[in-house]
Structure formats: structure tokens, C-alpha cells
Coordinates of C-alpha atoms in Angstrom, one line a residue:
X40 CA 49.6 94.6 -71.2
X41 CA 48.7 97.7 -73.2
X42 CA 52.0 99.9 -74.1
X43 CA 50.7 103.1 -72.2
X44 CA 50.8 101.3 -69.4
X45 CA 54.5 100.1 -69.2
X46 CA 55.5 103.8 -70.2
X47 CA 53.3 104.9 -67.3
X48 CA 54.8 102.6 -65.0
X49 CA 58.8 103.0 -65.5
X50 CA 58.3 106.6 -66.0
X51 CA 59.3 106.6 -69.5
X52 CA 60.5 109.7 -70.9
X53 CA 57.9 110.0 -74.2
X54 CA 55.4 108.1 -76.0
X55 CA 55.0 108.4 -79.5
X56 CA 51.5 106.9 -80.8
X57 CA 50.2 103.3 -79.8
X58 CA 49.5 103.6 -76.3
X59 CA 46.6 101.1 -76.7
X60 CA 49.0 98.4 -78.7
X61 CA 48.8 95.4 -76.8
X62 CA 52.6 93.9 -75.9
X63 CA 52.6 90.4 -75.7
X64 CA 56.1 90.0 -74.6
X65 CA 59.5 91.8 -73.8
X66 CA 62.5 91.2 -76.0
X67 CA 66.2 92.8 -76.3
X68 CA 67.5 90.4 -79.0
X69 CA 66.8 90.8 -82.8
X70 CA 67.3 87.2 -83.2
X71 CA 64.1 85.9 -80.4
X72 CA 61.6 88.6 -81.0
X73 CA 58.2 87.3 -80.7
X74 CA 54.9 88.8 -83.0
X75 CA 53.6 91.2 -80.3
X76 CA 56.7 92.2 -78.3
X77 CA 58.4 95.2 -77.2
X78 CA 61.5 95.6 -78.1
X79 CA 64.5 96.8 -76.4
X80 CA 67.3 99.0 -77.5
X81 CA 70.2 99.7 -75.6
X82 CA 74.4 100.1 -76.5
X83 CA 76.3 97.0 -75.9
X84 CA 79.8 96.2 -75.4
X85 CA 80.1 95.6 -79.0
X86 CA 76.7 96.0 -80.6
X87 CA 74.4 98.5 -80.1
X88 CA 70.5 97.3 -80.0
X89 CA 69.0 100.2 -81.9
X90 CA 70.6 99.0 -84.8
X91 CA 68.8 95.7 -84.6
X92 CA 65.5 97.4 -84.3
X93 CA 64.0 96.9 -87.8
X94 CA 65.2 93.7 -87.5
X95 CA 62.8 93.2 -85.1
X96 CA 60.2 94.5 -86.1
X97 CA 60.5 92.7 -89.3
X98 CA 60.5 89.8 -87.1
X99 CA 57.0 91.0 -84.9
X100 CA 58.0 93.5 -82.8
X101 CA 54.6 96.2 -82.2
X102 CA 56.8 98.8 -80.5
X103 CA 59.9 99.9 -79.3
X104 CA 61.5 101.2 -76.2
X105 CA 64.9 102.9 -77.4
X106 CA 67.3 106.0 -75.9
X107 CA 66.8 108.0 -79.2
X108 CA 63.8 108.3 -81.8
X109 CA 64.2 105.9 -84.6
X110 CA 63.1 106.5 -88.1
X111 CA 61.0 103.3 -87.9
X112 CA 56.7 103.5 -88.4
X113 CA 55.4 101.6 -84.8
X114 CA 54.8 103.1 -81.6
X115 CA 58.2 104.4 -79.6
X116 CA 58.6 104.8 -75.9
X117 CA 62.1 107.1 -74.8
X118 CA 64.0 105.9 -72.2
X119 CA 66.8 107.6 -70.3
X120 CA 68.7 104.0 -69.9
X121 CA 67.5 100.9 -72.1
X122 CA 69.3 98.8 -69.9
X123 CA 67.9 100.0 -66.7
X124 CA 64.1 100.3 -68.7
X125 CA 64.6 96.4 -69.7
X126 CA 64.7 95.3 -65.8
X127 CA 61.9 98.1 -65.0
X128 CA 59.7 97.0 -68.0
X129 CA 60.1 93.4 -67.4
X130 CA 59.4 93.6 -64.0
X131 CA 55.9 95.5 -64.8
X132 CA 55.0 93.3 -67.6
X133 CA 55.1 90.1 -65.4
X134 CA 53.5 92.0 -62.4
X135 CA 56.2 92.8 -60.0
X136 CA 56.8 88.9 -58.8
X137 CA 60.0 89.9 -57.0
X138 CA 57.4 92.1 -54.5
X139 CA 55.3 88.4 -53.9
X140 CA 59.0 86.6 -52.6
X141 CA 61.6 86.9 -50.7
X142 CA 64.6 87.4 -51.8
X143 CA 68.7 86.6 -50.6
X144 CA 71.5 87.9 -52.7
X145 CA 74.5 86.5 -52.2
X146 CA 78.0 88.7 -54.1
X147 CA 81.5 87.7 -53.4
X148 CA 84.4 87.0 -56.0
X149 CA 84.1 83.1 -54.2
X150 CA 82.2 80.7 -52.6
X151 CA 78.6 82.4 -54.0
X152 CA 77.2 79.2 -54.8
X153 CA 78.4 77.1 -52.3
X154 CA 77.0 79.4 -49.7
X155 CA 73.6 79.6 -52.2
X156 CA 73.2 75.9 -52.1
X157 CA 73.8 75.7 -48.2
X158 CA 71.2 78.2 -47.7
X159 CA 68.6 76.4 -49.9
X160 CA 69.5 73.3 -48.8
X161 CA 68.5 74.7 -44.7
X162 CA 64.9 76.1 -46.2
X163 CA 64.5 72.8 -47.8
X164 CA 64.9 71.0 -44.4
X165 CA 62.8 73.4 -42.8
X166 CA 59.7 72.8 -45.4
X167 CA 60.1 76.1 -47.1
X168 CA 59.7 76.4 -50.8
X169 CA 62.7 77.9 -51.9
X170 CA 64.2 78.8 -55.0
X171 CA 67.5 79.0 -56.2
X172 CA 69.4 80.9 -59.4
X173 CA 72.9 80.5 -59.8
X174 CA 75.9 79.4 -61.7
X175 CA 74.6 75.8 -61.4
X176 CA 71.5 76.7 -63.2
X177 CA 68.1 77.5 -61.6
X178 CA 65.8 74.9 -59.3
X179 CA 62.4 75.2 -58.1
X180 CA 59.3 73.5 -58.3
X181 CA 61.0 70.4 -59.1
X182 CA 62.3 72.3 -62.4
X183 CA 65.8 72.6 -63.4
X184 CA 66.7 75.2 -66.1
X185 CA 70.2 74.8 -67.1
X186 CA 73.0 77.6 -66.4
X187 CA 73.7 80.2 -69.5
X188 CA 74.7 83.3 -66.5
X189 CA 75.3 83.6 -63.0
X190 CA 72.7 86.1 -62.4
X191 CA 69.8 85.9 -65.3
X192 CA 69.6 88.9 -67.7
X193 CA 66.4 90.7 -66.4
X194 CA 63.8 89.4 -68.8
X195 CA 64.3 85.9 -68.2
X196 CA 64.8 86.4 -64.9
X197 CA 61.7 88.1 -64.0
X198 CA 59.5 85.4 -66.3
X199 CA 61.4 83.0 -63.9
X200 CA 60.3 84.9 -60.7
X201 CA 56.6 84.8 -61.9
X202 CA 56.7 81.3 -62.6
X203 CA 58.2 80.5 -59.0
X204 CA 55.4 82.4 -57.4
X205 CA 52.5 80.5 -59.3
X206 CA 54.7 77.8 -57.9
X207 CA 54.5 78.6 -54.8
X208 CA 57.6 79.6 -54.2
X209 CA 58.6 81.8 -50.8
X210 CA 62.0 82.7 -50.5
X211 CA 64.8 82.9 -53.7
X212 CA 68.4 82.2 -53.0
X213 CA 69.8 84.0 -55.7
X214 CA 74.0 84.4 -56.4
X215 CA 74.6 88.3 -57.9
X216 CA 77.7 88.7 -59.7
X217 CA 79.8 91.9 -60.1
X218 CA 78.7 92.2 -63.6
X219 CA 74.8 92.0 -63.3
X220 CA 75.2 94.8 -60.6
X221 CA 77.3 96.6 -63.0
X222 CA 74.5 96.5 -65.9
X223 CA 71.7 97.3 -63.1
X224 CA 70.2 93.5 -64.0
X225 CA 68.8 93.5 -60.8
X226 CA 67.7 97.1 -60.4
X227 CA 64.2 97.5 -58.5
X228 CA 64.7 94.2 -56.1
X229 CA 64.8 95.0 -53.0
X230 CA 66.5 91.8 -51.1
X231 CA 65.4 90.7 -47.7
X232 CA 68.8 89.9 -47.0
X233 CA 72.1 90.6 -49.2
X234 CA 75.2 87.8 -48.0
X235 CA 78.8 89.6 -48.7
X236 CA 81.1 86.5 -48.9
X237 CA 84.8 88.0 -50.3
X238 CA 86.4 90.2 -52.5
X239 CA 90.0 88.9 -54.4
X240 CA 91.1 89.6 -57.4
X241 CA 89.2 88.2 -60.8
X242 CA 87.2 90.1 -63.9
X243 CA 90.0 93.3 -63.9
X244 CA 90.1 92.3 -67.9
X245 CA 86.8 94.2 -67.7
X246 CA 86.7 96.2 -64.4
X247 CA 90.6 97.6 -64.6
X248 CA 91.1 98.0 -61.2
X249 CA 90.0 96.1 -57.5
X250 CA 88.6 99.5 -56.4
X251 CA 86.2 99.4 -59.6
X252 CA 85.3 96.0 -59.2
X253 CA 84.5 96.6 -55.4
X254 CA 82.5 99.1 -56.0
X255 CA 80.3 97.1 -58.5
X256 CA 79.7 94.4 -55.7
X257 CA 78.8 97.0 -52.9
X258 CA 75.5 98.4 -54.7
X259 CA 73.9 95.3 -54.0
X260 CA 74.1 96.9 -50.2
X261 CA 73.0 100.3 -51.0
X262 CA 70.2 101.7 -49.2
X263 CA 66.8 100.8 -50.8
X264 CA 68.1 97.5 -52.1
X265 CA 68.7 95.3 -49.0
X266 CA 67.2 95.3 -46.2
X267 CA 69.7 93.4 -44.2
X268 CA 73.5 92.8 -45.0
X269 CA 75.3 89.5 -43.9
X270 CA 78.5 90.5 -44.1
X271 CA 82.2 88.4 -44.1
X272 CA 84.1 90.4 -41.3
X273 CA 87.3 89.1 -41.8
X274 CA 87.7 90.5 -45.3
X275 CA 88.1 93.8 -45.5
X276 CA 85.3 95.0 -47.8
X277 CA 83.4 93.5 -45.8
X278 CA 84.0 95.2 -42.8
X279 CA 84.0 98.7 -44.9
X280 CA 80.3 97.5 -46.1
X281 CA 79.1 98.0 -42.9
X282 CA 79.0 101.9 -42.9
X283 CA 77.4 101.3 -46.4
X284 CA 74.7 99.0 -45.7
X285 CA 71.5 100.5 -43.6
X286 CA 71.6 97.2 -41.3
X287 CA 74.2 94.8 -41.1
X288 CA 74.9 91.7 -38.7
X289 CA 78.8 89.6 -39.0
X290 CA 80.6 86.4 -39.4
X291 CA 84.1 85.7 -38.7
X292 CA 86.5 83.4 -37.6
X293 CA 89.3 85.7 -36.8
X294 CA 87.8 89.2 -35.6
X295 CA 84.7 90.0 -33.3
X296 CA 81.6 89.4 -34.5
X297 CA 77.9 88.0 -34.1
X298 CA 78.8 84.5 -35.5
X299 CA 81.5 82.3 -34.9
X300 CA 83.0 78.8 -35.2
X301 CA 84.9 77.0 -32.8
X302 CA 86.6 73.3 -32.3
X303 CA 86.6 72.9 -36.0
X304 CA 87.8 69.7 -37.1
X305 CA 88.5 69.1 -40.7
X306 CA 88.8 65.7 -42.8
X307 CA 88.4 64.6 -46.3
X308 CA 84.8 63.4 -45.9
X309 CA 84.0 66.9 -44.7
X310 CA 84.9 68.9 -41.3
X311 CA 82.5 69.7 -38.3
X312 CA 82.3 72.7 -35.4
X313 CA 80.8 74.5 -33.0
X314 CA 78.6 77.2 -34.3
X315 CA 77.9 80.4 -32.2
X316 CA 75.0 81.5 -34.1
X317 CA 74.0 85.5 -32.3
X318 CA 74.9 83.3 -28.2
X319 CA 73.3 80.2 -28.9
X320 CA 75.6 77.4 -29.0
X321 CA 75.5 74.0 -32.2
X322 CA 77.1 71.7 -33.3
X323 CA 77.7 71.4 -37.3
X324 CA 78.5 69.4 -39.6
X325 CA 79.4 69.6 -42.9
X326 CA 80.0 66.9 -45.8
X327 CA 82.6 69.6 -47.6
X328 CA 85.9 70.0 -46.0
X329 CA 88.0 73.4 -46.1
X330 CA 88.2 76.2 -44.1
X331 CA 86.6 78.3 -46.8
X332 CA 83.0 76.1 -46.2
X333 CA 83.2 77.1 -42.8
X334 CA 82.9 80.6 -43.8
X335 CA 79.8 79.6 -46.7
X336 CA 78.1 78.1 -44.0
X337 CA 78.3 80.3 -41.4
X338 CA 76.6 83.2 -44.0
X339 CA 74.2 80.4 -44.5
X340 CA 73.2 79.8 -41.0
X341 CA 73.0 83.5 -40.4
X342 CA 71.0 84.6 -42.7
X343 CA 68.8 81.5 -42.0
X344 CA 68.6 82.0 -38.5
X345 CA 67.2 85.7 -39.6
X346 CA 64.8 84.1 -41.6
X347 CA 63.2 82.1 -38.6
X348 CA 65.2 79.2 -38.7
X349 CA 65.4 77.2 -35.7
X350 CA 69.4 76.2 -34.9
X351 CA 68.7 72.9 -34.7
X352 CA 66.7 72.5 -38.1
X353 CA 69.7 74.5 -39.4
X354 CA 72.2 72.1 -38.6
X355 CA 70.0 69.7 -40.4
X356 CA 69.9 70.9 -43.4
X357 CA 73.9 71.7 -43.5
X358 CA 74.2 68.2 -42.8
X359 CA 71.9 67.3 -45.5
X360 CA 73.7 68.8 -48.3
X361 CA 76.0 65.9 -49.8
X362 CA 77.9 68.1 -52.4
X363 CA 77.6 71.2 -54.4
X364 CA 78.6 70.2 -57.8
X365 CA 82.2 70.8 -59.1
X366 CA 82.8 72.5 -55.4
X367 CA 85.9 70.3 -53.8
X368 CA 84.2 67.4 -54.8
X369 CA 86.0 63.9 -55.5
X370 CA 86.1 62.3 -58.3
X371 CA 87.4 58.9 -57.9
X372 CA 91.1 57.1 -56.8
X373 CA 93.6 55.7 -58.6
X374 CA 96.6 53.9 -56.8
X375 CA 95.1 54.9 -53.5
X376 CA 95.5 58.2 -54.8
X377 CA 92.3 60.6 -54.0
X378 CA 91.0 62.7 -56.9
X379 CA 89.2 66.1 -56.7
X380 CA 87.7 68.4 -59.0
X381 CA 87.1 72.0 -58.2
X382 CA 86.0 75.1 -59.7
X383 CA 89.1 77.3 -58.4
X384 CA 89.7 79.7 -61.3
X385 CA 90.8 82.6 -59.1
X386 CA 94.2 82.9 -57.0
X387 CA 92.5 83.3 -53.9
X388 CA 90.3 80.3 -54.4
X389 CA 92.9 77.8 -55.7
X390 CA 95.0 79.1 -52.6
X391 CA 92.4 77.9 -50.5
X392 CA 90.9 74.2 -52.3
X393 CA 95.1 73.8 -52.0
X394 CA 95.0 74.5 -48.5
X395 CA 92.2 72.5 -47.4
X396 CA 93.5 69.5 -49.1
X397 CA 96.8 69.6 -47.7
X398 CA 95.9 68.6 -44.4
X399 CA 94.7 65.5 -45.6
X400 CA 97.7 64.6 -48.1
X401 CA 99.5 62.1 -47.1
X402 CA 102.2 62.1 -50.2
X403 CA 102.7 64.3 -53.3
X404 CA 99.6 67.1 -53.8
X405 CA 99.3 67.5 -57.8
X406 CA 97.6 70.5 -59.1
X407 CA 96.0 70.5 -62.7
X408 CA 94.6 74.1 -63.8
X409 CA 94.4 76.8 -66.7
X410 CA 93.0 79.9 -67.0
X411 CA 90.1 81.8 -69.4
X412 CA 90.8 83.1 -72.6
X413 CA 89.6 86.5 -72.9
X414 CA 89.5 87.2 -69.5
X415 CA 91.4 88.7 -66.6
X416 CA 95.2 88.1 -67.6
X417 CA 96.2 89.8 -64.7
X418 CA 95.6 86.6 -62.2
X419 CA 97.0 84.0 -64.7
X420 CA 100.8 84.5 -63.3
X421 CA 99.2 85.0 -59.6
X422 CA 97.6 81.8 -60.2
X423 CA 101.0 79.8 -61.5
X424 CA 102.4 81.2 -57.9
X425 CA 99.6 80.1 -55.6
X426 CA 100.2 76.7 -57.2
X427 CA 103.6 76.0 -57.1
X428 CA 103.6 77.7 -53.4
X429 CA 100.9 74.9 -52.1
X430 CA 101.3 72.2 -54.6
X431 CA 104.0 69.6 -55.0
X432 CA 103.9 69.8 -58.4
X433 CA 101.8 71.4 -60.8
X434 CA 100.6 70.6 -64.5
X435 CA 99.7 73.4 -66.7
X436 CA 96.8 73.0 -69.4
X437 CA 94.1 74.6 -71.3
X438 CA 90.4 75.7 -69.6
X439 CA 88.2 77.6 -72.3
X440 CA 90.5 79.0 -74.2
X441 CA 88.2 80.9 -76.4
X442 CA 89.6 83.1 -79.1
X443 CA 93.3 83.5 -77.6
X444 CA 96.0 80.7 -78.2
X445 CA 95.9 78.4 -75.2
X446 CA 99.5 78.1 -75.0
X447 CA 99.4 81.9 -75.1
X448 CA 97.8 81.8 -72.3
X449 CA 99.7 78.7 -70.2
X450 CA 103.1 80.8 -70.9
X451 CA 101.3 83.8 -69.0
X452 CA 100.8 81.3 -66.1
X453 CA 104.3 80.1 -66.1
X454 CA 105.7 83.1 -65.1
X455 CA 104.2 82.9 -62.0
X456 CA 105.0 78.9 -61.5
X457 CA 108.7 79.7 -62.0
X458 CA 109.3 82.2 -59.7
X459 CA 108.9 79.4 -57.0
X460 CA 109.5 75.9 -58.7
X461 CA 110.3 73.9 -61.7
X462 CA 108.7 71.4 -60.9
X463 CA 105.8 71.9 -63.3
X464 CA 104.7 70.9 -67.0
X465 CA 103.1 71.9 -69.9
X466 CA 100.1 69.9 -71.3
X467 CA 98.1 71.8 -73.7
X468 CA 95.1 69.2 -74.6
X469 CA 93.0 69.6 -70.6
X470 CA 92.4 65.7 -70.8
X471 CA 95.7 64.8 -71.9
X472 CA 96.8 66.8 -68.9
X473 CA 94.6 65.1 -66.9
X474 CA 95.7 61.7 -67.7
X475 CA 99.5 62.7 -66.9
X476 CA 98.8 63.7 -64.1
X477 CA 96.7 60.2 -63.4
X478 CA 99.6 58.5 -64.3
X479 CA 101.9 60.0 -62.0
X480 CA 99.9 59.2 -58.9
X481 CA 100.9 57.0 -56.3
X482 CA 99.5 55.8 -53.0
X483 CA 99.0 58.7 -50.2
X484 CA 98.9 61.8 -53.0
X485 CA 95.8 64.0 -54.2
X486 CA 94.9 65.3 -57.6
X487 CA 93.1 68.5 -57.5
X488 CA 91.8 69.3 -61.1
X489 CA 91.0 72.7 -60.6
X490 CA 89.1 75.5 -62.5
X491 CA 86.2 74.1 -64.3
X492 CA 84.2 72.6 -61.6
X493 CA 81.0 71.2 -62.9
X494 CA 81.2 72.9 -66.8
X495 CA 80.0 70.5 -69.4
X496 CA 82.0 72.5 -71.9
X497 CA 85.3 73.8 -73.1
X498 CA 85.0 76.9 -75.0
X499 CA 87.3 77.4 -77.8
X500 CA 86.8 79.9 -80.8
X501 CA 83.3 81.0 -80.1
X502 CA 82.4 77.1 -80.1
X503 CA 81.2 75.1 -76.6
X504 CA 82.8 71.7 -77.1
X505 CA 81.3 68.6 -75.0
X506 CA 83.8 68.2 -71.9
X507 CA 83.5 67.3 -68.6
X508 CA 86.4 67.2 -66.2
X509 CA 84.2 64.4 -64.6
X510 CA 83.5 62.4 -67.7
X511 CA 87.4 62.7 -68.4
X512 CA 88.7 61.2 -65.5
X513 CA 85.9 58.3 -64.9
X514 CA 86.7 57.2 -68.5
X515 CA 90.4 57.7 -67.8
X516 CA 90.0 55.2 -64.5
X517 CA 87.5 53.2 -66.3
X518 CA 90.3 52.6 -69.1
X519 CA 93.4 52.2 -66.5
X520 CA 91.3 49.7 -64.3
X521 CA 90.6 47.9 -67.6
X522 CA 93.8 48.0 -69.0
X523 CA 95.4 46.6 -65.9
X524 CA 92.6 44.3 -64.9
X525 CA 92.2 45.9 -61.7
X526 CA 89.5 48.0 -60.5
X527 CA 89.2 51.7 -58.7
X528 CA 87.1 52.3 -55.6

């Protein structure tokens, strides 16, 4: 695509020379220019990409798009916003894909990808090629790209979209986290439908304050971006999202609104209910238990039901969906002790995997959790309290520590544990933890090992470690059933 023609297209401020340079690709990092590309430049957080720019070049760059002229010999386009041009350019370059599908958004501090994989799972049942981009990686096609961010940086994300039209691809499911709204990574989509789950605390390291990190969330509902909102009426952004969104439709289970769930029955082999889905009356059935995926699925069956979903292939594909990975999901038993590994890393959320497991607990409910290094040390003590308030007894560990001192961090957590119990304890090393806690099982209790869900890393001092909580406690079992000549169902 010649370069004229991307500065014509995103309204770019100037052009200096080469409008008739051919760009073969778009890049914003030094280090995976391409010959041909466009570069890029934009401030970071801590590096600035105009800096990098004869880099690039060096490394094949034909042109650059930057916020100020750089003394540099190759074409230069001005932008007002390098971050914003990156999304606007990329889209151009790979011929506006996001205008040849449609599009859900799903934002909510919990229960994105859950509700994500619920909704793929209906247009799956339905025969709908679907798409779907998450923190679980991206599917389509029968092609599985694994996860680097929630919500793609814009480049990648918009190669992506092309490739699921060739593909055939009809609708995207797509989760949006605070931050990609924050950096305008999905500026210029305009969503068929935009799913508002919840809104508790998590991120403040970076957005300071719940009123700042709300506000991120709720441009995803602006006018001009979604069409439709879906929105969670028994939180109470989501109410206040109606008067911002242009069209809106509810769920609830505790205030008035146009779906509902009644009769519901939980267990730990999942729960079921009667949905009321806009007067018309199903039953559902779910293989995930928890109050919580009551809620995912309702916003699933909504939106699907917007979409042109019959009810009754909707419960279908609810019932088809046998786990979302890392999501409540069990992991094995050990003593007739039940096992379960979530991706809780929030108060709220490890409030509510607690809740829905107590139900089912027929001695002791163990909780196993850390928190993030380098991020929001705010919820760490809020976390130590929702654990020793709903768990019997909780063990205290390390979950990507990355450049603080775990301990550091598991003292911060503390504080919050003894304000209500002391019946906690400190195991730095996560499977270590994990293996006390194994050992202290006995018949009627659960383990919930909560925070990394289905990570296949622990992240410490810039370095992504092999580590599964999975893989830890099969080969803990494994060893245990050996050891004692026994054997684990």
C-alpha cells in the first residue's frame, strides 16, 4: 500500500516526501521491523518509540509515522497521537477487516473470558464461524495462537482480523481489558454488541483510583463504538452505563431487568436454571458451578439471543462447553479430598470461586493464593481478608513475583489474613505450597489453588519460568499415589 495513501486515510497531519514508497508492513518495535515497513513512533511508559527510530530503519524501515519531525533521511508522516495512528494505520493497511465481521466486546474486571467462551461456544452450536481473542489465546479457523495480551496490540490484532475473514470468519468474541481501552488499542471498531460483566477493584497500581479505572472500561460503550450494550444490572456501573450507552438491554439476578434466572440449583459438577431470556422461558444447564457463571451466561445468552439465536440452540451450546481453562476447574482428589484450580487473582473474584465452593464442602475448605509483583498492592491485604473470611484455612505463597521480593509481597497479604484468623501459613516456593496443602487434606475438604488459572508460567525477575499449577499437582498426586501404592481418581 503506497505511503500517501495511509496518510490520506487516517488523516495524518503532514507528509514529508515518499508518498509513492510502497509499505510492506506496519511495525512499532525496533527489534521486529521488517525491509519495507512503516514504522511507528509513540511515548511509552518507559521508552519512547522515536528514539528507536534509526534503529529501524537501520533494520528496513522505508518510512516513519512519528508525533514530531525526526532528523532521519526517509519519508515522515506527522501524527497528532502515534498510538491512536498505529490502530488507524493498521486497520487501513489490512483493509478495514473489522468492517467485514462482527464484533462482541466483552470488559469487566471478572468473568471476561468465561462469558467469551460461553458465547463462542453457543455460535459454535449454532454453525456460526466464530472467532474468539482473549486471555486464553486466540481460536478460529481451527488455529490457535497462544496468549501474550488480553486484548491484542492493534497491529497484530488487525493482521488477525484479516486472516479470520479470509477464513471465513462471521462474528469475533473478543475480551477488552481496561488497559487496551486506555491506550485506544481498539479505536475505530465499532462493536455489534459491547457485554459489561463487573467492576471491583484490581490494576489501581496503574489506574490510582476505581473512578479512573471505571472510566477506562465505560469507552468501550461510548456512542459510535457499540451499537448495543449488554449490561450487568446488579453492579452498579453497570446500571450507571446505561445513560452512557446509545442502546442497552439488562441481566440480573437481584434487580429488574430483561433477563433472569430462576430455580438455580448448584453442584460440584456444575449448577442448572430457568432462564428468562426477554419472556421466553428455558431451562440451562451449565457444567461450571458458581453463582458468578450464572451471571457469564446469562450475558452470553443475551447477547446471543440478539444475534438470532434460537433459545433452544442456546441452551445447547451452554451445555456443550465442558470447561474454560483454569476457570473453577478440578484438578484431581487426594483422600477424597476434591481439588480446584482457579484464576481468582482479585478480592472480588476469590470471594466468589470461595463462595461457590462452599456449598459443596463437606469438611475443611483450604485456600492456596499469592498475588502479582508489580502490580496493584492495594488488593493484596483485601485479598488475605476475603480468604480467611470464606476459607478454613489459608496457605500463603508466591504467583509471579516479578521484580519485587515474593515474601515482600505475601507479608502485604498477611495483613489482611490476620485481621480475621491465624489460621494461615507462609510457603514461599508456589509448589511447595501446593504440596502442604495436599498433605493436609482429608476426606470431605476442597483445595482451591487460586490465582493463576491456566498460566504455563511463573514470572520472576523479567524471566517466564515453566510452571503449571496443573502439572504441579498431577505430579504431586502422581508421586503420593505412588509413594503409597494407592491410586487417585
Amino acid at each position: 500500500m503506497l505511503l500517501g495513501k495511509l496518510a490520506e486515510e487516517i488523516g495524518a497531519k503532514s507528509l514529508t516526501g515518499g508518498k509513492n514508497t510502497e509499505i510492506g508492513g506496519i511495525s512499532a518495535d525496533s527489534k521486529h521491523v521488517m525491509r519495507g515497513d512503516l514504522f511507528v513512533c509513540f511515548g511509552g511508559e518507559e521508552n519512547d518509540g522515536h528514539e528507536f527510530a534509526a534503529e529501524a530503519v537501520a533494520a528496513g524501515a522505508v518510512a516513519l509515522a512519528a508525533e514530531r519531525k525526526l532528523p532521519i533521511d526517509v519519508p515522515q508522516m506527522i501524527v497528532e497521537d502515534g498510538r491512536k495512528a498505529m490502530g488507524l494505520l493498521a486497520a487501513a493497511f489490512y483493509g478495514h477487516p473489522e468492517k467485514k465481521l462482527k464484533i462482541v466486546g466483552i470488559t469487566g474486571t471478572n468473568g471476561k473470558t468465561t462469558t467469551a467462551h460461553m458465547l463462542a461456544a453457543i455460535f459454535k452450536e449454532a454453525g456460526v464461524a466464530c472467532g474468539n481473542i482473549g486471555t486464553l489465546g486466540i481460536f478460529y479457523a481451527n488455529k490457535e495462537i497462544s496468549p501474550e495480551l488480553t486484548t491484542p496490540d492493534p497491529i497484530f490484532l488487525y493482521k488477525v482480523f484479516a486472516d479470520m475473514a479470509e477464513c471465513g470468519v462471521e462474528w469475533v468474541v473478543m475480551e477488552v481489558s481496561a488497559h487496551a481501552l486506555y491506550y485506544g488499542k481498539v479505536d475505530g471498531i465499532v462493536f455489534d454488541y459491547c457485554i459489561f460483566t463487573n467492576l471491583t477493584e484490581d490494576h489501581l497500581d496503574f489506574f490510582k483510583t476505581m473512578q479512573a479505572y471505571g472510566a477506562a472500561k465505560r469507552k468501550l460503550f461510548e456512542k459510535g463504538r457499540c451499537k448495543c450494550a449488554i449490561l450487568n444490572f446488579d453492579d452498579e456501573e453497570g446500571r450507571a452505563l446505561a445513560a452512557v450507552a446509545p442502546k442497552s438491554v439488562s441481566y440480573a439476578l437481584e434487580n429488574p431487568s430483561d433477563v433472569f434466572a430462576v430455580d438455580i440449583a448448584e453442584g460440584f459438577g456444575g449448577c442448572r436454571y430457568i432462564i428468562n431470556l426477554f419472556d421466553e422461558l428455558y431451562e440451562i444447564r451449565l457444567h461450571m458451578t458458581g453463582r458468578h457463571n450464572v451471571y457469564n451466561s446469562m450475558a452470553a445468552a443475551e447477547c446471543a439471543k440478539l444475534a438470532g439465536i434460537p433459545v433452544p440452540v442456546i441452551a445447547d451450546g451452554l451445555a456443550s462447553l465442558e470447561k474454560v481453562s483454569g476457570r473453577l476447574e478440578r484438578a484431581g482428589s487426594f483422600r477424597g479430598a476434591d481439588i480446584f484450580v482457579d484464576f481468582a487473582h482479585t478480592p472480588d473474584g476469590l470471594e466468589k470461586s470461595l463462595r461457590a465452593l462452599r456449598p459443596h464442602c463437606k469438611g475443611r475448605l483450604i485456600c492456596l493464593f499469592g498475588c502479582g509483583g508489580n502490580r496493584d498492592a492495594l488488593k493484596r491485604p483485601l485479598m488475605g481478608e476475603a480468604s480467611a473470611r470464606f476459607a478454613d484455612f489459608t496457605v500463603l505463597t508466591s504467583d509471579n513475583p516479578r521484580y519485587e521480593d515474593p515474601f515482600d509481597i505475601i507479608l502485604q497479604i498477611e495483613e489482611g489474613v490476620k485481621k480475621y484468623t491465624d489460621d494461615y501459613i507462609i510457603v514461599v516456593d508456589r509448589e511447595s505450597a501446593i504440596e502442604y496443602a495436599v498433605d493436609k487434606l482429608e476426606k470431605g475438604d476442597v483445595l482451591l489453588v487460586a490465582g493463576k488459572g491456566g498460566e504455563n508460567y511463573q514470572e520472576i525477575m523479567g524471566v517466564k519460568h515453566i510452571y503449571s499449577d496443573f502439572s504441579a499437582i498431577r505430579g504431586i498426586l502422581k508421586f503420593k499415589s505412588a509413594e503409597k501404592g494407592g491410586k487417585n481418581a
